mmCIF file of C-alpha atoms in Angstrom:
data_model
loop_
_atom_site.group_PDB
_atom_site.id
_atom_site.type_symbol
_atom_site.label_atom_id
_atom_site.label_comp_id
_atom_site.label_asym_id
_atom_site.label_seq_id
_atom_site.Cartn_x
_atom_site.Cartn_y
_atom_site.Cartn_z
ATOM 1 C CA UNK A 1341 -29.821 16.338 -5.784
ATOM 2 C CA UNK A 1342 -29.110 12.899 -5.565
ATOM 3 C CA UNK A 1343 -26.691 12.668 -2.735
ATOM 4 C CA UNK A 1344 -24.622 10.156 -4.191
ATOM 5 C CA UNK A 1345 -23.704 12.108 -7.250
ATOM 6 C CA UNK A 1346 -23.423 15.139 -5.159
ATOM 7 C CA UNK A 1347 -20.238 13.141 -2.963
ATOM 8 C CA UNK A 1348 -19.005 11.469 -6.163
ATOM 9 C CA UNK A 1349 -18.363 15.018 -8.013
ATOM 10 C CA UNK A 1350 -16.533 15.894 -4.312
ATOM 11 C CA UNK A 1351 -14.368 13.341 -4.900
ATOM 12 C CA UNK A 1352 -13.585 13.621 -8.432
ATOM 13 C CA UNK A 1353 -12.562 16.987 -7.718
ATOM 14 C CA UNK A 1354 -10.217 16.244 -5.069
ATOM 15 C CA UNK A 1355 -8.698 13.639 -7.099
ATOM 16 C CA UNK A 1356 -7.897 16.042 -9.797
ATOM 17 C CA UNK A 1357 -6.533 18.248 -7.721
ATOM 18 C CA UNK A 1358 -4.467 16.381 -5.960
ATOM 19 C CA UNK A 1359 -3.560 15.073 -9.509
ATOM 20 C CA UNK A 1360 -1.977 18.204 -10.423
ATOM 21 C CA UNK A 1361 0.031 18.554 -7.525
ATOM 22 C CA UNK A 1362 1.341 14.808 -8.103
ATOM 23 C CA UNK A 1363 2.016 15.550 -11.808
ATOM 24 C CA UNK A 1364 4.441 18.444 -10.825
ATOM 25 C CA UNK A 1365 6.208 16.571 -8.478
ATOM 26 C CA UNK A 1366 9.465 15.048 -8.409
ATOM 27 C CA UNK A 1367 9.175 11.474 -6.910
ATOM 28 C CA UNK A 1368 7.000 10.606 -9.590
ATOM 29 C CA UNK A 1369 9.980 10.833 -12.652
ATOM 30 C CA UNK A 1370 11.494 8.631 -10.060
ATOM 31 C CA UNK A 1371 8.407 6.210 -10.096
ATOM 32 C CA UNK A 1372 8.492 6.516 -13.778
ATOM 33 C CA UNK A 1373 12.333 5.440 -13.301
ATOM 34 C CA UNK A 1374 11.691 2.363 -11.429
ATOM 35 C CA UNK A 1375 8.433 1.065 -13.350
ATOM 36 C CA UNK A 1376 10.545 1.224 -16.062
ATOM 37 C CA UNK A 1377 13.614 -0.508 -14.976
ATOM 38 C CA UNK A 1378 10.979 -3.177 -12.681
ATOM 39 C CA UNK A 1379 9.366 -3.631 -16.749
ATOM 40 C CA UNK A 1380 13.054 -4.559 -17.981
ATOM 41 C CA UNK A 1381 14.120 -7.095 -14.982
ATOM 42 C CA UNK A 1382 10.766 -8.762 -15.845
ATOM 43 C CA UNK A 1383 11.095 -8.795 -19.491
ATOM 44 C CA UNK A 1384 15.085 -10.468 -18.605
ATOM 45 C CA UNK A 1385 13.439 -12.907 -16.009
ATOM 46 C CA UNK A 1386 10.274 -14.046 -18.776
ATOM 47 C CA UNK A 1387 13.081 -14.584 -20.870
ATOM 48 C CA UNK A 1388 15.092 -16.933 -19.312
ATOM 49 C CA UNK A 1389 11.954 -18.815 -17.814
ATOM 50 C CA UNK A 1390 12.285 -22.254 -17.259
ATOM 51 C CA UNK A 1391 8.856 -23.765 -18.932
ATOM 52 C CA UNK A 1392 8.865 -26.600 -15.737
ATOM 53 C CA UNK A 1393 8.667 -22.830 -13.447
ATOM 54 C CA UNK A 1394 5.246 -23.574 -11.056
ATOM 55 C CA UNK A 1395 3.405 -20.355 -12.420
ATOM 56 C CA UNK A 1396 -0.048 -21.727 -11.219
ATOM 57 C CA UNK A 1397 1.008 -21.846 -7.754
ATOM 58 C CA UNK A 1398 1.704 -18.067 -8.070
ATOM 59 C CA UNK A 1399 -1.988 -17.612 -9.380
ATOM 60 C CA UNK A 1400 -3.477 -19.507 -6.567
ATOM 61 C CA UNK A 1401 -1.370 -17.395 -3.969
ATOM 62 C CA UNK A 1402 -2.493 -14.130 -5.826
ATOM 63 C CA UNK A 1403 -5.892 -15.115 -5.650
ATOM 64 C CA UNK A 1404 -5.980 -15.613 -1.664
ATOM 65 C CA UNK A 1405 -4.092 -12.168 -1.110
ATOM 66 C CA UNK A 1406 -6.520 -10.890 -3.807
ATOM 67 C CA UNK A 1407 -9.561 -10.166 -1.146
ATOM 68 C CA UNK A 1408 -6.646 -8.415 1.375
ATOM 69 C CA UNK A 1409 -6.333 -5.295 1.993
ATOM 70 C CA UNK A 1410 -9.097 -3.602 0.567
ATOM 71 C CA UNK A 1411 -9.388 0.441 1.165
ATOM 72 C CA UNK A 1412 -13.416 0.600 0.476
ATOM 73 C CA UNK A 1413 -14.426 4.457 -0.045
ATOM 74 C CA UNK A 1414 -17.783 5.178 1.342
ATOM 75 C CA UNK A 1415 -17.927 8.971 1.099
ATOM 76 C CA UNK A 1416 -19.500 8.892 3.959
ATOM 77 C CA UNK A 1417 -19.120 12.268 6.491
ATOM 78 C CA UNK A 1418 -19.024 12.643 10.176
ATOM 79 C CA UNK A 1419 -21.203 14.574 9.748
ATOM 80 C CA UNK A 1420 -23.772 12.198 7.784
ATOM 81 C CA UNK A 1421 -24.695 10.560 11.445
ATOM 82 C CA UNK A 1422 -26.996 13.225 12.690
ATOM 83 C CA UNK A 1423 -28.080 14.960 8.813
ATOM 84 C CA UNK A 1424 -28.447 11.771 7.118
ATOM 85 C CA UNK A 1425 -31.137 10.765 9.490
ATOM 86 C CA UNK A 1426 -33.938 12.458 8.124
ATOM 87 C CA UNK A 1427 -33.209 10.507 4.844
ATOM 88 C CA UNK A 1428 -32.983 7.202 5.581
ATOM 89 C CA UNK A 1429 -35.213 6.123 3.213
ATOM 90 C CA UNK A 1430 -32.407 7.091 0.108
ATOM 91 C CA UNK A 1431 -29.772 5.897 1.825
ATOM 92 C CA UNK A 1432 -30.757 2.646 -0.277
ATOM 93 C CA UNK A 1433 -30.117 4.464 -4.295
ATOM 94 C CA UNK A 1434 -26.690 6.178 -1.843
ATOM 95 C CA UNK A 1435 -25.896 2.572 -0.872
ATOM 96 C CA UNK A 1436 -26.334 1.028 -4.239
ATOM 97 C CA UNK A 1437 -23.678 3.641 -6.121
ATOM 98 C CA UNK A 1438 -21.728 3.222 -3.627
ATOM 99 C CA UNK A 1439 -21.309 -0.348 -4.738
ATOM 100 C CA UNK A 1440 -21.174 -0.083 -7.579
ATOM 101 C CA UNK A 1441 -17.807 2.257 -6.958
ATOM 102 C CA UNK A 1442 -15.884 -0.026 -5.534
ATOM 103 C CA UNK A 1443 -16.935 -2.484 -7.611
ATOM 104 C CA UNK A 1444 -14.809 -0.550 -10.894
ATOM 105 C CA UNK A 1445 -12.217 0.069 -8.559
ATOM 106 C CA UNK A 1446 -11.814 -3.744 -7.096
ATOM 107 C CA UNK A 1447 -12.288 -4.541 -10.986
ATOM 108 C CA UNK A 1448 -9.242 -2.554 -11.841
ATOM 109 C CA UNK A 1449 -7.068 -3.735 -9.572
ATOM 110 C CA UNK A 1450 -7.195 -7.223 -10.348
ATOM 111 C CA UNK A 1451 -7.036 -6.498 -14.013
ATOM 112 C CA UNK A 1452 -3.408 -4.487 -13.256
ATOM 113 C CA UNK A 1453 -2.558 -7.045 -11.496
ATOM 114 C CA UNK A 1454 -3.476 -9.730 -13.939
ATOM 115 C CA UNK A 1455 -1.591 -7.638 -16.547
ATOM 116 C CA UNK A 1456 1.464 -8.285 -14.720
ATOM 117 C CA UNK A 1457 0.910 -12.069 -14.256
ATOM 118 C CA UNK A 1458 -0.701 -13.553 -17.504
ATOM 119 C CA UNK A 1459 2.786 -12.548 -19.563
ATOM 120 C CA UNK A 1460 4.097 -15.493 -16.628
ATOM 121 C CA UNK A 1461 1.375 -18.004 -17.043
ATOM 122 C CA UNK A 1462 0.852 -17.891 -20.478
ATOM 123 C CA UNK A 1463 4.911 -18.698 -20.507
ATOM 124 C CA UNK A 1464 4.637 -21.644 -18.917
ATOM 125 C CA UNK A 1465 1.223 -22.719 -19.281
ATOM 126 C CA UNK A 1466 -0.715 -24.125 -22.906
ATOM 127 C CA UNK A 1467 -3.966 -21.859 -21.994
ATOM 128 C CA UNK A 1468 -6.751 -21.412 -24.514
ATOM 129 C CA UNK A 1469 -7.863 -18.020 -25.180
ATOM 130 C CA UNK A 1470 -11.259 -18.507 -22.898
ATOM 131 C CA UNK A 1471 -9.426 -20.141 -19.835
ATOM 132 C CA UNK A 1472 -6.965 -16.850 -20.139
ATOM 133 C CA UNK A 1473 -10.483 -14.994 -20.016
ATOM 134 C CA UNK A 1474 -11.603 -17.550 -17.109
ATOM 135 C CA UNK A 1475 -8.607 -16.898 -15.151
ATOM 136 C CA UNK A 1476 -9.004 -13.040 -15.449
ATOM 137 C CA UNK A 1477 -12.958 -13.665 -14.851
ATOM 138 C CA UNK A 1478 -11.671 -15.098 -11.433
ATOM 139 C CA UNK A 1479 -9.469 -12.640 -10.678
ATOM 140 C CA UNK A 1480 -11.529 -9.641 -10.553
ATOM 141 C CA UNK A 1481 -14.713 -11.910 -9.037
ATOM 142 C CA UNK A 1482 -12.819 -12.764 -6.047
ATOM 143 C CA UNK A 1483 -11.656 -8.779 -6.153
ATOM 144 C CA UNK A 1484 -14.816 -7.767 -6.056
ATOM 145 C CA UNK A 1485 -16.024 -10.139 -3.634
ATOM 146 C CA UNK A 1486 -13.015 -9.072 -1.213
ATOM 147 C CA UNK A 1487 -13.870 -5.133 -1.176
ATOM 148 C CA UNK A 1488 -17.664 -5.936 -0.756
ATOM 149 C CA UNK A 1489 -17.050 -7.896 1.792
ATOM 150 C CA UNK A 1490 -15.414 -5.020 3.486
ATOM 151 C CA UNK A 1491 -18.261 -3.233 2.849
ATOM 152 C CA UNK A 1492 -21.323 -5.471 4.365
ATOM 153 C CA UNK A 1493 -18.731 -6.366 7.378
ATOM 154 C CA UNK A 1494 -17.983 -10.018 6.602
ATOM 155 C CA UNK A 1495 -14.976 -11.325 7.250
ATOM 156 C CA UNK A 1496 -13.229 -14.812 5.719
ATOM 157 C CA UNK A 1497 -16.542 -15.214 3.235
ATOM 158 C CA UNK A 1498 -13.922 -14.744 0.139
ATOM 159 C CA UNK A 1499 -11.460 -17.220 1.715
ATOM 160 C CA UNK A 1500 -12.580 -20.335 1.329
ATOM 161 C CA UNK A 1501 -14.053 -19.750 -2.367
ATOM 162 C CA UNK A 1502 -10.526 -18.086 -3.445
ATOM 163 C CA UNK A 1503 -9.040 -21.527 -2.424
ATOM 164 C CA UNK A 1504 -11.354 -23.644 -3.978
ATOM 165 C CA UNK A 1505 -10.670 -21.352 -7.291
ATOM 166 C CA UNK A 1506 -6.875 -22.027 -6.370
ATOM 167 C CA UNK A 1507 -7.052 -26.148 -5.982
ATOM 168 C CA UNK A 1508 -8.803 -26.023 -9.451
ATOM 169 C CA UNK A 1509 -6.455 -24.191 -11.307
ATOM 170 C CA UNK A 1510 -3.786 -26.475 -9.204
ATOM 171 C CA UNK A 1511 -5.579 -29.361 -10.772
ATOM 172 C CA UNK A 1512 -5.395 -28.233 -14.134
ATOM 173 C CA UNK A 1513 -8.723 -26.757 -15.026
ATOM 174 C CA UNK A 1514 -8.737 -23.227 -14.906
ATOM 175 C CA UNK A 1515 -11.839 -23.155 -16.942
ATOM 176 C CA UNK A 1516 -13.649 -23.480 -13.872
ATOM 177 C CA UNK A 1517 -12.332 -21.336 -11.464
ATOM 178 C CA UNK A 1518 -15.294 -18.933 -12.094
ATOM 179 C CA UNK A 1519 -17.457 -21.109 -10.229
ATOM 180 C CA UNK A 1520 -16.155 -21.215 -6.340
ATOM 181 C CA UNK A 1521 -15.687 -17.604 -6.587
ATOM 182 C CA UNK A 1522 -19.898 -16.419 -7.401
ATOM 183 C CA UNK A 1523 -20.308 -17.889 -4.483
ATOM 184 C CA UNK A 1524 -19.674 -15.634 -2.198
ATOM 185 C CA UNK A 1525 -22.238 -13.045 -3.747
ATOM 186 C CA UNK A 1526 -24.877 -15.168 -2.671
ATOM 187 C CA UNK A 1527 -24.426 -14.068 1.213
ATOM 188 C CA UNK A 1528 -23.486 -10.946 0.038
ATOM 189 C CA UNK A 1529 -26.265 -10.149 -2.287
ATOM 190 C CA UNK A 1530 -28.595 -11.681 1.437
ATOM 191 C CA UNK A 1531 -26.468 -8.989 3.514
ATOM 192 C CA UNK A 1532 -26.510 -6.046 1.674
ATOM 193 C CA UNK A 1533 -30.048 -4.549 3.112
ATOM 194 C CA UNK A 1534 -29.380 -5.522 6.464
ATOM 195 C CA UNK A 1535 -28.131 -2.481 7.815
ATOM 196 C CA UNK A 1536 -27.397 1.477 7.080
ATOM 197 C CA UNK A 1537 -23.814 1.142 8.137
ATOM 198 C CA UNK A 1538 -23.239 4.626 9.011
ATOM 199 C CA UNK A 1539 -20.723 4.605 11.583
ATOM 200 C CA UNK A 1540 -18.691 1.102 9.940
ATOM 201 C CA UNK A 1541 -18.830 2.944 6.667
ATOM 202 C CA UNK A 1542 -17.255 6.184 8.589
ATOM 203 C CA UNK A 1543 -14.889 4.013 9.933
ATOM 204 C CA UNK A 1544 -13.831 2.502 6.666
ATOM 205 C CA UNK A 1545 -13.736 5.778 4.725
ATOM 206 C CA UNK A 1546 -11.433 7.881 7.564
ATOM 207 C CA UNK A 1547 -8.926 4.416 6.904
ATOM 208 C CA UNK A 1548 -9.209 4.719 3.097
ATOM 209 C CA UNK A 1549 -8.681 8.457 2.988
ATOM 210 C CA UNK A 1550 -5.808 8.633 5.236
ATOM 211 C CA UNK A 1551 -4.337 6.325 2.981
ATOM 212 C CA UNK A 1552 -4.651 8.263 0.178
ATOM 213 C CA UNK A 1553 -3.114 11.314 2.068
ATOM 214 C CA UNK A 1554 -0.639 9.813 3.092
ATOM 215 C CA UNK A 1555 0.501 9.038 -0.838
ATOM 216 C CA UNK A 1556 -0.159 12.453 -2.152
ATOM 217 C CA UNK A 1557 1.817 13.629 0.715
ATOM 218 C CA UNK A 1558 4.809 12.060 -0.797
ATOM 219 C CA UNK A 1559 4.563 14.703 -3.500
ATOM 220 C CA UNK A 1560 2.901 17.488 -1.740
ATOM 221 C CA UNK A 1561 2.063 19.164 1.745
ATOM 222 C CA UNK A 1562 -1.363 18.052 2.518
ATOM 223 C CA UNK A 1563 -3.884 18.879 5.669
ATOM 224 C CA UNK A 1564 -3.024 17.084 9.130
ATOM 225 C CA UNK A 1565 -4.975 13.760 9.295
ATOM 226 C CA UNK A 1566 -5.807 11.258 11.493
ATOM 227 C CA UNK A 1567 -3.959 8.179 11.473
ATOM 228 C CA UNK A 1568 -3.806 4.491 12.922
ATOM 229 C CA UNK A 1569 -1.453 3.166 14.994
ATOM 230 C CA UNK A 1570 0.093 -0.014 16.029
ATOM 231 C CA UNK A 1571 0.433 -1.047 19.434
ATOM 232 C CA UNK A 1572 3.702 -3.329 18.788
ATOM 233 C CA UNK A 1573 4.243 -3.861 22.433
ATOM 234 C CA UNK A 1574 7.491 -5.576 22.048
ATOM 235 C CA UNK A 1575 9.557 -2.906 20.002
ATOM 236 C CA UNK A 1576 8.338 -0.552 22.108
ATOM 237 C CA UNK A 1577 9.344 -1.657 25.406
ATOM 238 C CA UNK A 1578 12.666 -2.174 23.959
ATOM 239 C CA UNK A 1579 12.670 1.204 23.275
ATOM 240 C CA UNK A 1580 11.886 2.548 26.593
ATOM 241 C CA UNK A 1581 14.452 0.528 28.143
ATOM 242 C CA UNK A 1582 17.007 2.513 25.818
ATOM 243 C CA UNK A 1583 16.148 5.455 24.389
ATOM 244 C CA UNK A 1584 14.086 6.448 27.146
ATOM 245 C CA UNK A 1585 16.486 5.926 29.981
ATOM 246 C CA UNK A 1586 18.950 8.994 28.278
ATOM 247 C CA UNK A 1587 15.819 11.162 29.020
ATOM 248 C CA UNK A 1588 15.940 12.064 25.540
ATOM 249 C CA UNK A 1589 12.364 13.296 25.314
ATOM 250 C CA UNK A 1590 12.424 14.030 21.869
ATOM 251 C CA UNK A 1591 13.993 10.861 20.410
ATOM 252 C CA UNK A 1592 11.820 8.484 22.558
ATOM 253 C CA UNK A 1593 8.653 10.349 20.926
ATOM 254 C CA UNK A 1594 9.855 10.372 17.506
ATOM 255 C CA UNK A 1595 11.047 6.575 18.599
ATOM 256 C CA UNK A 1596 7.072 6.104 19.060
ATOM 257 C CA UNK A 1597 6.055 7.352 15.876
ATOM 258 C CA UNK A 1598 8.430 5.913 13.737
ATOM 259 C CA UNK A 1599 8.159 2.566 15.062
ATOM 260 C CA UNK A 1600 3.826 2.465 15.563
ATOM 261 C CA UNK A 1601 3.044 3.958 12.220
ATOM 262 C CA UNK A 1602 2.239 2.699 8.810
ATOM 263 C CA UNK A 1603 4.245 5.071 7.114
ATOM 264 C CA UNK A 1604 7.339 4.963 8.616
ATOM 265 C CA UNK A 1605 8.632 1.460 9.582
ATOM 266 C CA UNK A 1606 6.300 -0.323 7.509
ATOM 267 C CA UNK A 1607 7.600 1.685 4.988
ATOM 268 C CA UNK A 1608 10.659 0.861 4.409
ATOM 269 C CA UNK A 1609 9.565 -3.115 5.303
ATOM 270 C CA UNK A 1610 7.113 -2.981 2.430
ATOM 271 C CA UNK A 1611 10.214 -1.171 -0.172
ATOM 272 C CA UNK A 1612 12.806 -3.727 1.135
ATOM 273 C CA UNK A 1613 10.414 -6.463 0.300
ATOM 274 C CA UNK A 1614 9.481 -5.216 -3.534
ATOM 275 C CA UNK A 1615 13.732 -4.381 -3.275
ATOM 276 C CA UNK A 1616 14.119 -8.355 -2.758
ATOM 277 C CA UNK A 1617 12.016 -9.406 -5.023
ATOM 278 C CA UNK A 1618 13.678 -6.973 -8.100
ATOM 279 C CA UNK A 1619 16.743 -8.826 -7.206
ATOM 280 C CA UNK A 1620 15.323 -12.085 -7.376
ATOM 281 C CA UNK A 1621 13.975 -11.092 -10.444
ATOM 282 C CA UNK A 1622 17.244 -9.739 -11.992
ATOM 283 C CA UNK A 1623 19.756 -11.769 -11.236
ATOM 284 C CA UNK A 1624 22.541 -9.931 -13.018
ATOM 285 C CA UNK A 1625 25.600 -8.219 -12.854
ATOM 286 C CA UNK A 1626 23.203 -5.416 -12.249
ATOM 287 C CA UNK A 1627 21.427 -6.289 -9.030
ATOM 288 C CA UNK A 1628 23.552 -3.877 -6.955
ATOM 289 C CA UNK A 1629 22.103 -1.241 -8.193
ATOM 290 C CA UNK A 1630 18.933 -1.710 -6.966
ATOM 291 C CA UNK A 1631 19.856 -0.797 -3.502
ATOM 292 C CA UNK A 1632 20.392 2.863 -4.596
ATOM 293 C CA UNK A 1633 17.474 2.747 -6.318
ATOM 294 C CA UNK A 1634 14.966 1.525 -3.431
ATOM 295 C CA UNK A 1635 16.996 3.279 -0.607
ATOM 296 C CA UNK A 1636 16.611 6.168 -2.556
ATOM 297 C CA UNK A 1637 12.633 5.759 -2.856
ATOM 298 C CA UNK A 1638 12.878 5.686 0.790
ATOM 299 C CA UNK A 1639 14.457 8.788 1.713
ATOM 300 C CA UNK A 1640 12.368 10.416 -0.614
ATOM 301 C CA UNK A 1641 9.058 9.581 1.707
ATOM 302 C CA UNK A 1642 10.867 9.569 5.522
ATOM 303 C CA UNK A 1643 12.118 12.664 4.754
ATOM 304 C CA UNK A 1644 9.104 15.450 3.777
ATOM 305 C CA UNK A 1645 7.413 13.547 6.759
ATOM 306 C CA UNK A 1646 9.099 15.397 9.195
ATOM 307 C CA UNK A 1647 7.296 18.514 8.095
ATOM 308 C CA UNK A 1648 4.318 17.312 9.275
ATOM 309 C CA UNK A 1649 5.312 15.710 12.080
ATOM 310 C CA UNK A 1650 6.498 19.030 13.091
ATOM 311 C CA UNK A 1651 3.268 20.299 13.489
ATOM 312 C CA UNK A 1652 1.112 17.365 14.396
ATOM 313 C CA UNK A 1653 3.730 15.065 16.111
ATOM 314 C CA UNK A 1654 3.197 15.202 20.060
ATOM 315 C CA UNK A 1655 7.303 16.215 20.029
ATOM 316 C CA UNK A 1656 6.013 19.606 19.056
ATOM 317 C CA UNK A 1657 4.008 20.095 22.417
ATOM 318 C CA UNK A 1658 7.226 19.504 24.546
ATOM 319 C CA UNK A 1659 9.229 22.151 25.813
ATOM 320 C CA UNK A 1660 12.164 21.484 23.375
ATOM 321 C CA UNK A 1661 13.232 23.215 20.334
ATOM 322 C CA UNK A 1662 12.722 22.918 16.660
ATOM 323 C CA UNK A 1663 16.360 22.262 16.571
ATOM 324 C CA UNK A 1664 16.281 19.823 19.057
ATOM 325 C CA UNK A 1665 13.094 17.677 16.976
ATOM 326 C CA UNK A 1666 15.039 18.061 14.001
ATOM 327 C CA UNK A 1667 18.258 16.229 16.056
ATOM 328 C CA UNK A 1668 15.670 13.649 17.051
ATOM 329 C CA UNK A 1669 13.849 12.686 13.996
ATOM 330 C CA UNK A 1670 17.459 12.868 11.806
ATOM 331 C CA UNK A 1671 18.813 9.619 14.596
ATOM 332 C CA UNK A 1672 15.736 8.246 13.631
ATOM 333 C CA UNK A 1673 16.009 8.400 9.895
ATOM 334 C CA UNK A 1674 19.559 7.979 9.627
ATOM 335 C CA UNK A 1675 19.301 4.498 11.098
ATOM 336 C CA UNK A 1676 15.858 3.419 9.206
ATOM 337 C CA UNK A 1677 17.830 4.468 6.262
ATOM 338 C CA UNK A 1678 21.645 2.613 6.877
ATOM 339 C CA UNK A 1679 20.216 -0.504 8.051
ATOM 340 C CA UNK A 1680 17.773 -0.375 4.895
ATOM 341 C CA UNK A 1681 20.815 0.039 2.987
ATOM 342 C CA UNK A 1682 23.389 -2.423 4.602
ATOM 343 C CA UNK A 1683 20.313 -5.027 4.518
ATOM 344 C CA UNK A 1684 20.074 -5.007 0.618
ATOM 345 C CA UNK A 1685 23.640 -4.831 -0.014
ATOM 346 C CA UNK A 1686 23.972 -8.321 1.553
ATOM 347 C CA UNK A 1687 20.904 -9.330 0.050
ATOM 348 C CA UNK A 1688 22.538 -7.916 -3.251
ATOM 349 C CA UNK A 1689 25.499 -10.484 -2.750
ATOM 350 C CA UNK A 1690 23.346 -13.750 -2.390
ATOM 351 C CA UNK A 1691 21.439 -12.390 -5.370
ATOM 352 C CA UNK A 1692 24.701 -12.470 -7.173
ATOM 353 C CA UNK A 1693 25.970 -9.061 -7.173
ATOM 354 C CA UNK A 1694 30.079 -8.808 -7.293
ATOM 355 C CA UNK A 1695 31.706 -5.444 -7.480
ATOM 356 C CA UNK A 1696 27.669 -3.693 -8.197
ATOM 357 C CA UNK A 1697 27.229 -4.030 -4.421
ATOM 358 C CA UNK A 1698 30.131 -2.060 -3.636
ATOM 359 C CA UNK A 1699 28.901 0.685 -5.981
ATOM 360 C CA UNK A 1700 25.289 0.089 -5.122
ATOM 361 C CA UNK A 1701 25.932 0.233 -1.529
ATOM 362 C CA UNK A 1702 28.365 3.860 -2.304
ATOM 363 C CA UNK A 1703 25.589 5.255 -4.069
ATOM 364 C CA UNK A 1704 22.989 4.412 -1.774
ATOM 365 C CA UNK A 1705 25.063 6.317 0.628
ATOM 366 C CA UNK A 1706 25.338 9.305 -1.422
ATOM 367 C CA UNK A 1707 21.842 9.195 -1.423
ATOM 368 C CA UNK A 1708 21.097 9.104 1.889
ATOM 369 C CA UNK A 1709 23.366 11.830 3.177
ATOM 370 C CA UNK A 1710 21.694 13.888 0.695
ATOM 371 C CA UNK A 1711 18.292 13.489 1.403
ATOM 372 C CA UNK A 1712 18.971 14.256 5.290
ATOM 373 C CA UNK A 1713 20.980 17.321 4.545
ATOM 374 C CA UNK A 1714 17.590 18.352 3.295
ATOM 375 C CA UNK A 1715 16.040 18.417 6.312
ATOM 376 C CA UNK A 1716 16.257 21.722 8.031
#
């Protein structure tokens, strides 16, 4: 059996599954919630656009963080390193659909995306109907080029053609954006036989999958998992030189985790940052409200995570109670959470907010003592 279609039916299957489990779940009626309210505060903002607003500078910025940040799956196994030698000679058909798999899914993110902008452009821009089709052509080329660039191990070849595509639609001629963005495939279409990248395709799919756990797990328990870290040298010394000092063993790990991992911290950085921009967006008497709303998504995610940190988290090999872990990763929480929440709330009032922010910032508080009374 082809051993591409063999790891592609693995997948689909865990997808689905995992689909079910995410379907049931309760954070997604409150992703439903906030798609739906984001869809409003866009519809107000295209409303009251100013023609004169600079929506081609927004293209050209989306189309350099367009090849960022790519997740390329690979399917490939640990495993795959010693049994996938007898059968190197395939790997080139296994190679080929794998490429082609990233290829829909770099294709469909830029046309989301894209979704989201044209609405903005077409607002403020006289387009024709084929440099609206030139500008999405661009969009998912330098996509594309982005996540199989990932994939052959070149870095910065996307760069350079993503800003050429962004000068020319700069310059008013977004017909031929196209252009600067093929050219990248011609080093990648020269790489792509150059090497069975086994162990950088491991790599890449350990990253990618982890990521994807670490979503699901919002809605559902899933397996322990491997997961990067960031060194963040600074924040951490600062927090041996406090936390650390009370010989508070617990709180200095959980201090660790919280403050190294993707899906703590950066967390609630990333949520702030899509918080600021709904109120930038809204800009009505309504923009207090939003603080409940993000804070909320928040402590939704922190706290199920202590569940699993309960059983993977180094805290659990110390000679300290459950009780005492729970004590621990609540200070951590509770903090993450209020400064979250006091942070928007004067955000809220330079985006206008009057008496919302008072309610926005007493809701938000609701919230958040009810979300940690959950955790037991």
């Amino acid at each position: 059996m082809n051993v591409f279609k063999q790891r592609f039916g693995v997948w689909v299957e865990d997808v689905v599954k995992y689909s079910r489990y995410v379907a049931n779940g309760g954070l997604l009626f409150t992703l439903y919630f906030t798609l739906i309210y984001g869809a409003f505060v866009y519809n107000q903002f295209l409303t009251d656009l100013n023609p004169a607003f600079p929506s081609e500078w927004i293209v050209a910025l989306l189309w350099l963080l367009l090849p960022l940040g790519h997740r390329p799956r690979t399917l490939i196994q640990e495993a795959d390193q010693v049994f996938l030698l007898p059968r190197l000679g395939e790997m080139q058909a296994y190679m080929t659909g794998i490429r082609l798999f990233n290829i829909v899914f770099a294709a469909v993110r830029a046309v989301l995306i894209m979704l989201v902008v044209l609405p903005l452009l077409v607002r403020t821009q006289a387009l024709t109907s084929v440099e609206v089709g030139a500008i999405i052509a661009t969009s998912v080329l330098i996509s594309v080029a982005g996540r199989l660039a990932k994939l052959e191990g070149v870095k910065y070849v996307v760069l350079p053609s993503a800003l050429a595509s962004g000068f020319l639609m700069l310059f008013g001629v977004p017909l031929w954006t196209p252009v600067p963005a093929l050219v990248p495939f011609v080093l990648l279409h020269v790489r792509r036989n150059r090497r069975i990248p086994l162990l950088g395709w491991l790599t890449l799919e350990e990253k990618s999958k982890a990521q994807f756990n670490r979503v699901v797990s919002w809605f559902v328990d899933v397996p322990a998992m491997r997961e990067d870290v960031r060194e963040r040298s600074f924040i951490v010394s600062l927090l041996e030189r406090s936390v650390l000092k009370r010989a508070d063993a617990a709180r200095y790990v959980y201090g660790l985790r919280v403050m190294r991992s993707n899906d703590s911290l950066d967390l609630v950085l990333r949520l702030s940052a899509v918080a600021l921009v709904v109120m930038w967006l809204s800009g009505g008497w309504y923009v207090g409200l939003v603080v409940p709303l993000f804070v909320g998504l928040t402590a939704l995610q922190l706290v199920p995570l202590f569940k699993r940190l309960d059983t993977v988290s180094m805290a659990s090999w110390l000679p300290i109670t459950r009780t005492e872990r729970l004590v621990a990763y609540k200070w951590w929480a509770t903090r993450l959470l209020f400064a979250q929440m006091l942070s928007l709330g004067v955000a809220s009032l330079l985006f206008g907010a009057t008496w919302d922010a008072l309610v926005g910032l007493a809701l938000a508080y609701l919230v958040v003592r009810y979300y940690l009374n959950r955790l037991t």
